[in-house]
């Protein structure tokens, strides 16, 4: 009886110790994935992996469900300690996230880190959607998402020429505008709109260039416009006031991730741009 009692007592203690772990396993989302990078998070949810995500970075604003998830900071400035405090099983990051040191520290702690290339073209976006769906073991979800984009994203041919300027930043020193190899430039080209700047990426553009190449309208992400106090204050920037479009505040304010992210919502950005210019 004594030996049986000791074994029984030992079993009860083992069960009691395991209960917190079992409860945690039942209440935690399956997968334990942290995603960093708005484009990546958007795709993970689009192909059915949202229930596996336990935390996201602050650039992840789509879909709306992510607003209920804990935030780990901005994806370009990740802290290993901050990420590991969530006890993730996996960390998925978009190209350019964190620092090599921070990511190495996360892996040293035993948490696998997967890095995904940042898409700059539609074909690269489609490839990333397939890649993420495969990794989530939901490959059948990729094609419907891709077809949904293709069905809405049709190149437009315009009878009258139209030009635009996408402004990423405004200050007393001038404006930083989107050039080639950027999402805004892709949206312009698919809408048969001439981008008035011809550099690559996002760079400061001279006032002289803008005076010679006057845009018919301006586009800016919402976080930039909000940061300076709204659309009227935005248009009052000294450089923009040199432009007819700035003086009349011919401005389309677009959701930041929609305007800058190569996500599954790229067709929505295209439709928003077309709706605005069709009313000019």
Short mmCIF file of N, CA, C and O in Angstrom, two decimals, residues 52-185:
data_model
loop_
_atom_site.label_atom_id
_atom_site.label_comp_id
_atom_site.label_asym_id
_atom_site.label_seq_id
_atom_site.Cartn_x
_atom_site.Cartn_y
_atom_site.Cartn_z
N UNK A 52 -2.32 31.29 -36.58
CA UNK A 52 -1.01 30.86 -36.08
C UNK A 52 -0.15 32.04 -35.60
O UNK A 52 0.92 31.85 -35.05
N UNK A 53 -0.62 33.26 -35.84
CA UNK A 53 0.16 34.46 -35.53
C UNK A 53 -0.14 34.93 -34.10
O UNK A 53 -1.30 35.12 -33.74
N UNK A 54 0.92 35.11 -33.30
CA UNK A 54 0.73 35.55 -31.91
C UNK A 54 1.22 36.97 -31.68
O UNK A 54 0.99 37.55 -30.61
N UNK A 55 1.88 37.57 -32.67
CA UNK A 55 2.37 38.95 -32.53
C UNK A 55 2.84 39.48 -33.86
O UNK A 55 3.26 38.70 -34.72
N UNK A 56 2.76 40.80 -34.04
CA UNK A 56 3.15 41.43 -35.30
C UNK A 56 3.91 42.72 -35.00
O UNK A 56 3.88 43.23 -33.88
N UNK A 57 4.56 43.27 -36.02
CA UNK A 57 5.25 44.55 -35.85
C UNK A 57 4.28 45.69 -36.15
O UNK A 57 3.15 45.46 -36.63
N UNK A 58 4.71 46.91 -35.89
CA UNK A 58 3.81 48.06 -36.03
C UNK A 58 3.49 48.43 -37.47
O UNK A 58 2.55 49.17 -37.72
N UNK A 59 4.28 47.93 -38.44
CA UNK A 59 3.96 48.20 -39.84
C UNK A 59 2.86 47.28 -40.35
O UNK A 59 2.35 47.47 -41.45
N UNK A 60 2.49 46.29 -39.56
CA UNK A 60 1.45 45.34 -39.96
C UNK A 60 0.09 45.89 -39.55
O UNK A 60 -0.30 45.79 -38.38
N UNK A 61 -0.62 46.44 -40.52
CA UNK A 61 -1.91 47.07 -40.24
C UNK A 61 -3.06 46.41 -41.00
O UNK A 61 -4.19 46.87 -40.91
N UNK A 62 -2.77 45.37 -41.75
CA UNK A 62 -3.79 44.70 -42.55
C UNK A 62 -3.61 43.20 -42.42
O UNK A 62 -2.47 42.70 -42.42
N UNK A 63 -4.75 42.47 -42.23
CA UNK A 63 -6.13 42.94 -42.14
C UNK A 63 -6.44 43.53 -40.76
O UNK A 63 -5.55 43.59 -39.91
N UNK A 64 -7.68 43.91 -40.54
CA UNK A 64 -8.04 44.58 -39.29
C UNK A 64 -7.82 43.70 -38.06
O UNK A 64 -7.63 44.22 -36.96
N UNK A 65 -7.82 42.39 -38.24
CA UNK A 65 -7.63 41.47 -37.11
C UNK A 65 -6.29 41.69 -36.42
O UNK A 65 -6.16 41.39 -35.23
N UNK A 66 -5.29 42.20 -37.14
CA UNK A 66 -3.96 42.33 -36.53
C UNK A 66 -3.94 43.39 -35.43
O UNK A 66 -3.04 43.38 -34.59
N UNK A 67 -4.92 44.28 -35.42
CA UNK A 67 -4.93 45.34 -34.40
C UNK A 67 -5.19 44.78 -33.00
O UNK A 67 -4.92 45.45 -32.00
N UNK A 68 -5.69 43.55 -32.93
CA UNK A 68 -5.94 42.92 -31.64
C UNK A 68 -4.72 42.14 -31.14
O UNK A 68 -4.74 41.64 -30.01
N UNK A 69 -3.68 42.04 -31.96
CA UNK A 69 -2.50 41.26 -31.59
C UNK A 69 -1.44 42.14 -30.92
O UNK A 69 -1.35 43.33 -31.20
N UNK A 70 -0.63 41.55 -30.04
CA UNK A 70 0.46 42.31 -29.41
C UNK A 70 1.45 42.80 -30.45
O UNK A 70 1.65 42.17 -31.50
N UNK A 71 2.09 43.94 -30.18
CA UNK A 71 3.06 44.52 -31.10
C UNK A 71 4.48 44.33 -30.56
O UNK A 71 4.73 44.44 -29.37
N UNK A 72 5.39 44.05 -31.46
CA UNK A 72 6.79 43.78 -31.08
C UNK A 72 7.72 44.92 -31.47
O UNK A 72 8.93 44.78 -31.38
N UNK A 73 7.16 46.05 -31.90
CA UNK A 73 7.99 47.16 -32.37
C UNK A 73 7.99 47.22 -33.88
O UNK A 73 7.28 46.47 -34.55
N UNK A 74 8.80 48.13 -34.43
CA UNK A 74 8.87 48.32 -35.89
C UNK A 74 9.81 47.29 -36.49
O UNK A 74 10.88 47.01 -35.94
N UNK A 75 9.44 46.73 -37.64
CA UNK A 75 10.17 45.59 -38.18
C UNK A 75 11.62 45.88 -38.55
O UNK A 75 12.47 44.99 -38.54
N UNK A 76 11.95 47.13 -38.83
CA UNK A 76 13.34 47.46 -39.16
C UNK A 76 14.21 47.66 -37.91
O UNK A 76 15.42 47.81 -38.02
N UNK A 77 13.57 47.67 -36.75
CA UNK A 77 14.31 47.94 -35.53
C UNK A 77 13.90 46.95 -34.43
O UNK A 77 13.57 47.34 -33.32
N UNK A 78 13.96 45.67 -34.77
CA UNK A 78 13.53 44.65 -33.83
C UNK A 78 14.54 44.45 -32.71
O UNK A 78 15.75 44.52 -32.93
N UNK A 79 14.03 44.15 -31.55
CA UNK A 79 14.85 43.82 -30.39
C UNK A 79 14.71 42.33 -30.13
O UNK A 79 13.58 41.81 -30.03
N UNK A 80 15.82 41.62 -30.01
CA UNK A 80 15.78 40.19 -29.74
C UNK A 80 15.03 39.92 -28.43
O UNK A 80 14.19 39.01 -28.35
N UNK A 81 15.31 40.73 -27.40
CA UNK A 81 14.66 40.54 -26.11
C UNK A 81 13.15 40.73 -26.22
O UNK A 81 12.36 39.97 -25.65
N UNK A 82 12.73 41.76 -26.96
CA UNK A 82 11.31 42.02 -27.13
C UNK A 82 10.60 40.90 -27.85
O UNK A 82 9.50 40.49 -27.46
N UNK A 83 11.21 40.38 -28.90
CA UNK A 83 10.61 39.29 -29.67
C UNK A 83 10.53 38.02 -28.82
O UNK A 83 9.50 37.35 -28.76
N UNK A 84 11.62 37.68 -28.15
CA UNK A 84 11.67 36.44 -27.38
C UNK A 84 10.74 36.47 -26.17
O UNK A 84 10.36 35.42 -25.65
N UNK A 85 10.37 37.67 -25.71
CA UNK A 85 9.48 37.77 -24.55
C UNK A 85 8.10 37.19 -24.85
O UNK A 85 7.34 36.89 -23.93
N UNK A 86 7.77 37.01 -26.13
CA UNK A 86 6.49 36.43 -26.52
C UNK A 86 6.55 34.90 -26.60
O UNK A 86 5.55 34.26 -26.93
N UNK A 87 7.73 34.33 -26.38
CA UNK A 87 7.94 32.88 -26.46
C UNK A 87 7.44 32.30 -27.79
O UNK A 87 6.66 31.33 -27.80
N UNK A 88 7.87 32.87 -28.91
CA UNK A 88 7.41 32.36 -30.21
C UNK A 88 8.07 31.03 -30.55
O UNK A 88 9.15 30.71 -30.06
N UNK A 89 7.40 30.28 -31.41
CA UNK A 89 8.00 29.06 -31.95
C UNK A 89 8.74 29.36 -33.25
O UNK A 89 9.68 28.66 -33.62
N UNK A 90 8.29 30.42 -33.95
CA UNK A 90 8.91 30.83 -35.21
C UNK A 90 8.82 32.35 -35.33
O UNK A 90 7.88 32.96 -34.83
N UNK A 91 9.79 32.92 -36.03
CA UNK A 91 9.76 34.34 -36.35
C UNK A 91 9.93 34.47 -37.86
O UNK A 91 10.91 33.97 -38.42
N UNK A 92 8.97 35.11 -38.49
CA UNK A 92 9.01 35.32 -39.94
C UNK A 92 9.21 36.81 -40.19
O UNK A 92 8.44 37.64 -39.67
N UNK A 93 10.21 37.16 -40.97
CA UNK A 93 10.50 38.57 -41.21
C UNK A 93 10.60 38.86 -42.70
O UNK A 93 11.03 38.01 -43.48
N UNK A 94 10.20 40.06 -43.06
CA UNK A 94 10.36 40.53 -44.43
C UNK A 94 11.78 41.07 -44.59
O UNK A 94 12.38 41.58 -43.64
N UNK A 95 12.32 40.92 -45.76
CA UNK A 95 13.66 41.43 -46.07
C UNK A 95 13.83 42.86 -45.55
O UNK A 95 12.98 43.71 -45.77
N UNK A 96 14.93 43.10 -44.84
CA UNK A 96 15.19 44.42 -44.29
C UNK A 96 14.80 44.55 -42.83
O UNK A 96 14.99 45.61 -42.23
N UNK A 97 14.26 43.49 -42.25
CA UNK A 97 13.81 43.55 -40.87
C UNK A 97 14.98 43.44 -39.90
O UNK A 97 15.96 42.74 -40.15
N UNK A 98 14.84 44.15 -38.77
CA UNK A 98 15.79 44.03 -37.68
C UNK A 98 17.23 44.32 -38.07
O UNK A 98 17.52 45.07 -38.99
N UNK A 99 18.13 43.68 -37.35
CA UNK A 99 19.56 43.71 -37.67
C UNK A 99 20.04 42.28 -37.67
O UNK A 99 19.41 41.40 -37.07
N UNK A 100 21.16 42.03 -38.34
CA UNK A 100 21.68 40.67 -38.38
C UNK A 100 21.96 40.16 -36.96
O UNK A 100 21.75 38.99 -36.65
N UNK A 101 22.42 41.07 -36.11
CA UNK A 101 22.73 40.68 -34.73
C UNK A 101 21.48 40.25 -33.97
O UNK A 101 21.47 39.23 -33.28
N UNK A 102 20.41 41.06 -34.10
CA UNK A 102 19.17 40.73 -33.40
C UNK A 102 18.58 39.41 -33.88
O UNK A 102 18.15 38.58 -33.07
N UNK A 103 18.58 39.21 -35.19
CA UNK A 103 18.03 37.97 -35.75
C UNK A 103 18.88 36.78 -35.33
O UNK A 103 18.35 35.69 -35.06
N UNK A 104 20.21 36.97 -35.28
CA UNK A 104 21.11 35.89 -34.85
C UNK A 104 20.86 35.53 -33.39
O UNK A 104 20.89 34.35 -33.01
N UNK A 105 20.59 36.55 -32.56
CA UNK A 105 20.32 36.30 -31.14
C UNK A 105 19.03 35.50 -30.97
O UNK A 105 18.95 34.63 -30.09
N UNK A 106 18.05 35.79 -31.80
CA UNK A 106 16.78 35.07 -31.74
C UNK A 106 17.00 33.60 -32.09
O UNK A 106 16.50 32.68 -31.42
N UNK A 107 17.80 33.36 -33.15
CA UNK A 107 18.08 31.98 -33.56
C UNK A 107 18.92 31.26 -32.52
O UNK A 107 18.74 30.06 -32.28
N UNK A 108 19.87 31.97 -31.91
CA UNK A 108 20.71 31.37 -30.87
C UNK A 108 19.86 30.91 -29.69
O UNK A 108 20.19 29.92 -29.02
N UNK A 109 18.76 31.60 -29.46
CA UNK A 109 17.85 31.23 -28.37
C UNK A 109 16.99 30.03 -28.73
O UNK A 109 16.16 29.59 -27.93
N UNK A 110 17.17 29.51 -29.95
CA UNK A 110 16.45 28.31 -30.36
C UNK A 110 15.17 28.55 -31.13
O UNK A 110 14.39 27.62 -31.34
N UNK A 111 14.95 29.80 -31.55
CA UNK A 111 13.75 30.12 -32.32
C UNK A 111 14.13 30.31 -33.78
O UNK A 111 14.90 31.22 -34.10
N UNK A 112 13.61 29.48 -34.69
CA UNK A 112 13.95 29.62 -36.12
C UNK A 112 13.46 30.94 -36.69
O UNK A 112 12.34 31.37 -36.40
N UNK A 113 14.29 31.58 -37.49
CA UNK A 113 13.94 32.83 -38.17
C UNK A 113 13.89 32.57 -39.67
O UNK A 113 14.87 32.08 -40.25
N UNK A 114 12.78 32.89 -40.29
CA UNK A 114 12.64 32.75 -41.74
C UNK A 114 12.53 34.14 -42.36
O UNK A 114 11.68 34.93 -41.96
N UNK A 115 13.39 34.43 -43.33
CA UNK A 115 13.37 35.74 -44.00
C UNK A 115 12.80 35.58 -45.40
O UNK A 115 13.17 34.66 -46.14
N UNK A 116 11.91 36.49 -45.77
CA UNK A 116 11.24 36.45 -47.07
C UNK A 116 11.64 37.68 -47.89
O UNK A 116 11.69 38.79 -47.35
N UNK A 117 11.90 37.48 -49.16
CA UNK A 117 12.30 38.59 -50.04
C UNK A 117 11.15 39.58 -50.20
O UNK A 117 9.98 39.19 -50.31
N UNK A 118 11.49 40.85 -50.22
CA UNK A 118 10.49 41.90 -50.39
C UNK A 118 10.11 42.02 -51.86
O UNK A 118 10.97 42.28 -52.71
N UNK A 119 8.84 41.86 -52.22
CA UNK A 119 8.45 41.95 -53.63
C UNK A 119 8.42 43.39 -54.13
O UNK A 119 8.02 44.30 -53.40
N UNK A 120 8.87 43.59 -55.36
CA UNK A 120 8.84 44.91 -55.97
C UNK A 120 8.03 44.91 -57.27
O UNK A 120 7.80 45.96 -57.86
N UNK A 121 7.63 43.73 -57.72
CA UNK A 121 6.81 43.60 -58.93
C UNK A 121 5.64 42.66 -58.63
O UNK A 121 5.65 41.93 -57.62
N UNK A 122 4.65 42.68 -59.51
CA UNK A 122 3.50 41.80 -59.31
C UNK A 122 3.91 40.34 -59.37
O UNK A 122 3.41 39.52 -58.58
N UNK A 123 4.80 39.99 -60.26
CA UNK A 123 5.23 38.59 -60.36
C UNK A 123 5.94 38.15 -59.09
O UNK A 123 5.76 37.00 -58.63
N UNK A 124 6.72 39.04 -58.48
CA UNK A 124 7.39 38.71 -57.22
C UNK A 124 6.37 38.60 -56.09
O UNK A 124 6.52 37.77 -55.18
N UNK A 125 5.32 39.42 -56.13
CA UNK A 125 4.25 39.32 -55.14
C UNK A 125 3.56 37.97 -55.24
O UNK A 125 3.33 37.29 -54.22
N UNK A 126 3.24 37.55 -56.46
CA UNK A 126 2.58 36.27 -56.65
C UNK A 126 3.47 35.12 -56.17
O UNK A 126 2.99 34.16 -55.57
N UNK A 127 4.76 35.22 -56.43
CA UNK A 127 5.70 34.18 -55.98
C UNK A 127 5.75 34.12 -54.46
O UNK A 127 5.81 33.03 -53.87
N UNK A 128 5.71 35.28 -53.81
CA UNK A 128 5.75 35.31 -52.34
C UNK A 128 4.47 34.72 -51.76
O UNK A 128 4.51 34.01 -50.74
N UNK A 129 3.34 34.99 -52.38
CA UNK A 129 2.08 34.41 -51.91
C UNK A 129 2.15 32.88 -51.95
O UNK A 129 1.76 32.19 -51.01
N UNK A 130 2.68 32.34 -53.05
CA UNK A 130 2.86 30.89 -53.16
C UNK A 130 3.81 30.38 -52.08
O UNK A 130 3.56 29.35 -51.44
N UNK A 131 4.92 31.07 -51.87
CA UNK A 131 5.92 30.65 -50.89
C UNK A 131 5.34 30.60 -49.48
O UNK A 131 5.56 29.63 -48.74
N UNK A 132 4.62 31.65 -49.10
CA UNK A 132 4.04 31.71 -47.77
C UNK A 132 2.98 30.62 -47.59
O UNK A 132 2.92 29.94 -46.55
N UNK A 133 2.15 30.42 -48.60
CA UNK A 133 1.11 29.39 -48.52
C UNK A 133 1.72 28.00 -48.38
O UNK A 133 1.22 27.16 -47.62
N UNK A 134 2.79 27.75 -49.09
CA UNK A 134 3.49 26.46 -48.99
C UNK A 134 4.03 26.26 -47.59
O UNK A 134 3.91 25.18 -47.00
N UNK A 135 4.63 27.30 -47.03
CA UNK A 135 5.23 27.19 -45.70
C UNK A 135 4.17 26.99 -44.62
O UNK A 135 4.43 26.37 -43.59
N UNK A 136 2.98 27.51 -44.86
CA UNK A 136 1.88 27.34 -43.92
C UNK A 136 1.10 26.05 -44.16
O UNK A 136 0.14 25.76 -43.44
N UNK A 137 1.52 25.29 -45.18
CA UNK A 137 0.83 24.06 -45.55
C UNK A 137 -0.60 24.32 -46.03
O UNK A 137 -1.52 23.52 -45.81
N UNK A 138 -0.79 25.49 -46.67
CA UNK A 138 -2.09 25.81 -47.27
C UNK A 138 -1.89 26.21 -48.74
O UNK A 138 -2.33 27.28 -49.16
N UNK A 139 -1.21 25.37 -49.52
CA UNK A 139 -0.88 25.77 -50.90
C UNK A 139 -2.09 26.03 -51.77
O UNK A 139 -2.03 26.82 -52.72
N UNK A 140 -3.22 25.39 -51.42
CA UNK A 140 -4.44 25.58 -52.20
C UNK A 140 -5.03 26.97 -52.05
O UNK A 140 -5.87 27.39 -52.85
N UNK A 141 -4.56 27.75 -51.05
CA UNK A 141 -5.10 29.09 -50.81
C UNK A 141 -4.41 30.15 -51.65
O UNK A 141 -4.89 31.29 -51.72
N UNK A 142 -3.28 29.82 -52.27
CA UNK A 142 -2.50 30.83 -52.99
C UNK A 142 -3.19 31.31 -54.27
O UNK A 142 -3.34 32.52 -54.49
N UNK A 143 -3.60 30.39 -55.12
CA UNK A 143 -4.17 30.77 -56.42
C UNK A 143 -5.43 31.62 -56.30
O UNK A 143 -5.58 32.60 -57.04
N UNK A 144 -6.36 31.29 -55.41
CA UNK A 144 -7.55 32.17 -55.29
C UNK A 144 -7.18 33.60 -54.90
O UNK A 144 -7.79 34.56 -55.39
N UNK A 145 -6.17 33.77 -54.04
CA UNK A 145 -5.74 35.12 -53.65
C UNK A 145 -5.13 35.84 -54.85
O UNK A 145 -5.44 37.01 -55.12
N UNK A 146 -4.29 35.14 -55.59
CA UNK A 146 -3.64 35.73 -56.76
C UNK A 146 -4.66 36.08 -57.83
O UNK A 146 -4.62 37.17 -58.43
N UNK A 147 -5.61 35.17 -58.08
CA UNK A 147 -6.63 35.44 -59.09
C UNK A 147 -7.51 36.62 -58.69
O UNK A 147 -7.98 37.38 -59.54
N UNK A 148 -7.73 36.79 -57.38
CA UNK A 148 -8.50 37.94 -56.91
C UNK A 148 -7.82 39.25 -57.23
O UNK A 148 -8.48 40.26 -57.53
N UNK A 149 -6.49 39.26 -57.17
CA UNK A 149 -5.73 40.46 -57.52
C UNK A 149 -5.80 40.69 -59.03
O UNK A 149 -6.07 41.80 -59.50
N UNK A 150 -5.55 39.64 -59.78
CA UNK A 150 -5.52 39.76 -61.25
C UNK A 150 -6.87 40.20 -61.81
O UNK A 150 -6.92 40.95 -62.79
N UNK A 151 -7.95 39.74 -61.19
CA UNK A 151 -9.28 40.09 -61.68
C UNK A 151 -9.57 41.59 -61.57
O UNK A 151 -10.36 42.14 -62.34
N UNK A 152 -8.93 42.26 -60.58
CA UNK A 152 -9.21 43.67 -60.34
C UNK A 152 -8.12 44.61 -60.85
O UNK A 152 -8.34 45.82 -60.96
N UNK A 153 -6.95 44.07 -61.14
CA UNK A 153 -5.80 44.91 -61.46
C UNK A 153 -5.55 44.89 -62.97
O UNK A 153 -4.73 44.14 -63.47
N UNK A 154 -6.28 45.74 -63.68
CA UNK A 154 -6.15 45.80 -65.13
C UNK A 154 -5.45 47.09 -65.55
O UNK A 154 -5.80 48.17 -65.07
N UNK A 155 -4.47 47.00 -66.43
CA UNK A 155 -3.83 48.21 -66.94
C UNK A 155 -4.86 49.11 -67.63
O UNK A 155 -5.80 48.63 -68.26
N UNK A 156 -4.69 50.40 -67.49
CA UNK A 156 -5.63 51.38 -68.04
C UNK A 156 -4.94 52.18 -69.13
O UNK A 156 -3.77 52.54 -69.01
N UNK A 157 -5.67 52.43 -70.21
CA UNK A 157 -5.15 53.29 -71.28
C UNK A 157 -5.94 54.59 -71.26
O UNK A 157 -7.18 54.58 -71.28
N UNK A 158 -5.21 55.71 -71.19
CA UNK A 158 -5.84 57.01 -71.00
C UNK A 158 -5.79 57.84 -72.28
O UNK A 158 -4.75 57.92 -72.94
N UNK A 159 -6.92 58.46 -72.65
CA UNK A 159 -6.96 59.27 -73.86
C UNK A 159 -6.17 60.57 -73.69
O UNK A 159 -5.43 60.99 -74.58
N UNK A 160 -6.30 61.20 -72.51
CA UNK A 160 -5.59 62.44 -72.23
C UNK A 160 -4.43 62.16 -71.27
O UNK A 160 -4.59 61.41 -70.31
N UNK A 161 -3.25 62.74 -71.52
CA UNK A 161 -2.11 62.50 -70.63
C UNK A 161 -2.37 63.02 -69.22
O UNK A 161 -3.04 64.04 -69.03
N UNK A 162 -1.85 62.32 -68.25
CA UNK A 162 -2.03 62.68 -66.85
C UNK A 162 -0.74 62.36 -66.10
O UNK A 162 -0.12 61.33 -66.34
N UNK A 163 -0.34 63.25 -65.22
CA UNK A 163 0.91 63.03 -64.48
C UNK A 163 0.67 63.17 -62.98
O UNK A 163 -0.22 63.91 -62.54
N UNK A 164 1.47 62.45 -62.19
CA UNK A 164 1.30 62.47 -60.75
C UNK A 164 2.63 62.52 -60.01
O UNK A 164 3.70 62.24 -60.58
N UNK A 165 2.55 62.89 -58.75
CA UNK A 165 3.71 62.96 -57.87
C UNK A 165 3.34 62.27 -56.56
O UNK A 165 2.36 62.63 -55.92
N UNK A 166 4.12 61.27 -56.17
CA UNK A 166 3.90 60.61 -54.89
C UNK A 166 4.91 61.13 -53.89
O UNK A 166 6.12 61.00 -54.09
N UNK A 167 4.42 61.72 -52.80
CA UNK A 167 5.29 62.34 -51.80
C UNK A 167 5.34 61.46 -50.55
O UNK A 167 4.32 61.21 -49.91
N UNK A 168 6.53 61.01 -50.20
CA UNK A 168 6.72 60.20 -49.01
C UNK A 168 7.04 61.04 -47.78
O UNK A 168 6.72 60.67 -46.66
N UNK A 169 7.64 62.21 -48.02
CA UNK A 169 8.05 63.05 -46.89
C UNK A 169 8.05 64.51 -47.30
O UNK A 169 8.45 64.84 -48.42
N UNK A 170 7.59 65.39 -46.42
CA UNK A 170 7.63 66.83 -46.66
C UNK A 170 8.36 67.50 -45.50
O UNK A 170 8.19 67.12 -44.34
N UNK A 171 9.17 68.47 -45.81
CA UNK A 171 9.86 69.23 -44.78
C UNK A 171 10.28 70.56 -45.37
O UNK A 171 10.04 70.84 -46.56
N UNK A 172 10.93 71.39 -44.57
CA UNK A 172 11.41 72.69 -45.05
C UNK A 172 12.47 72.51 -46.14
O UNK A 172 12.68 73.42 -46.95
N UNK A 173 13.13 71.36 -46.14
CA UNK A 173 14.18 71.12 -47.13
C UNK A 173 13.64 70.63 -48.46
O UNK A 173 14.39 70.51 -49.42
N UNK A 174 12.35 70.33 -48.53
CA UNK A 174 11.77 69.89 -49.78
C UNK A 174 10.93 68.64 -49.59
O UNK A 174 10.42 68.37 -48.50
N UNK A 175 10.81 67.86 -50.65
CA UNK A 175 9.98 66.65 -50.61
C UNK A 175 10.79 65.45 -51.07
O UNK A 175 11.67 65.55 -51.92
N UNK A 176 10.46 64.31 -50.48
CA UNK A 176 11.01 63.02 -50.92
C UNK A 176 9.91 62.34 -51.72
O UNK A 176 8.78 62.17 -51.23
N UNK A 177 10.22 62.00 -52.96
CA UNK A 177 9.21 61.47 -53.86
C UNK A 177 9.54 60.05 -54.31
O UNK A 177 10.70 59.62 -54.31
N UNK A 178 8.50 59.31 -54.69
CA UNK A 178 8.65 57.94 -55.17
C UNK A 178 9.00 57.92 -56.64
O UNK A 178 8.32 58.55 -57.46
N UNK A 179 10.07 57.20 -56.96
CA UNK A 179 10.47 57.04 -58.35
C UNK A 179 10.23 55.62 -58.83
O UNK A 179 9.36 54.92 -58.31
N UNK A 180 11.02 55.19 -59.80
CA UNK A 180 10.86 53.84 -60.35
C UNK A 180 11.19 52.80 -59.29
O UNK A 180 11.81 53.08 -58.28
N UNK A 181 10.78 51.55 -59.55
CA UNK A 181 11.00 50.43 -58.62
C UNK A 181 10.35 50.68 -57.27
O UNK A 181 10.92 50.40 -56.22
N UNK A 182 9.16 51.24 -57.28
CA UNK A 182 8.40 51.46 -56.05
C UNK A 182 6.93 51.12 -56.32
O UNK A 182 6.49 51.09 -57.47
N UNK A 183 6.19 50.85 -55.26
CA UNK A 183 4.77 50.54 -55.40
C UNK A 183 3.99 51.72 -56.01
O UNK A 183 3.19 51.52 -56.92
N UNK A 184 4.22 52.97 -55.55
CA UNK A 184 3.50 54.09 -56.18
C UNK A 184 3.76 54.20 -57.68
O UNK A 184 2.84 54.49 -58.45
N UNK A 185 5.00 53.95 -58.10
CA UNK A 185 5.32 54.02 -59.52
C UNK A 185 4.59 52.92 -60.29
O UNK A 185 4.12 53.14 -61.42
#
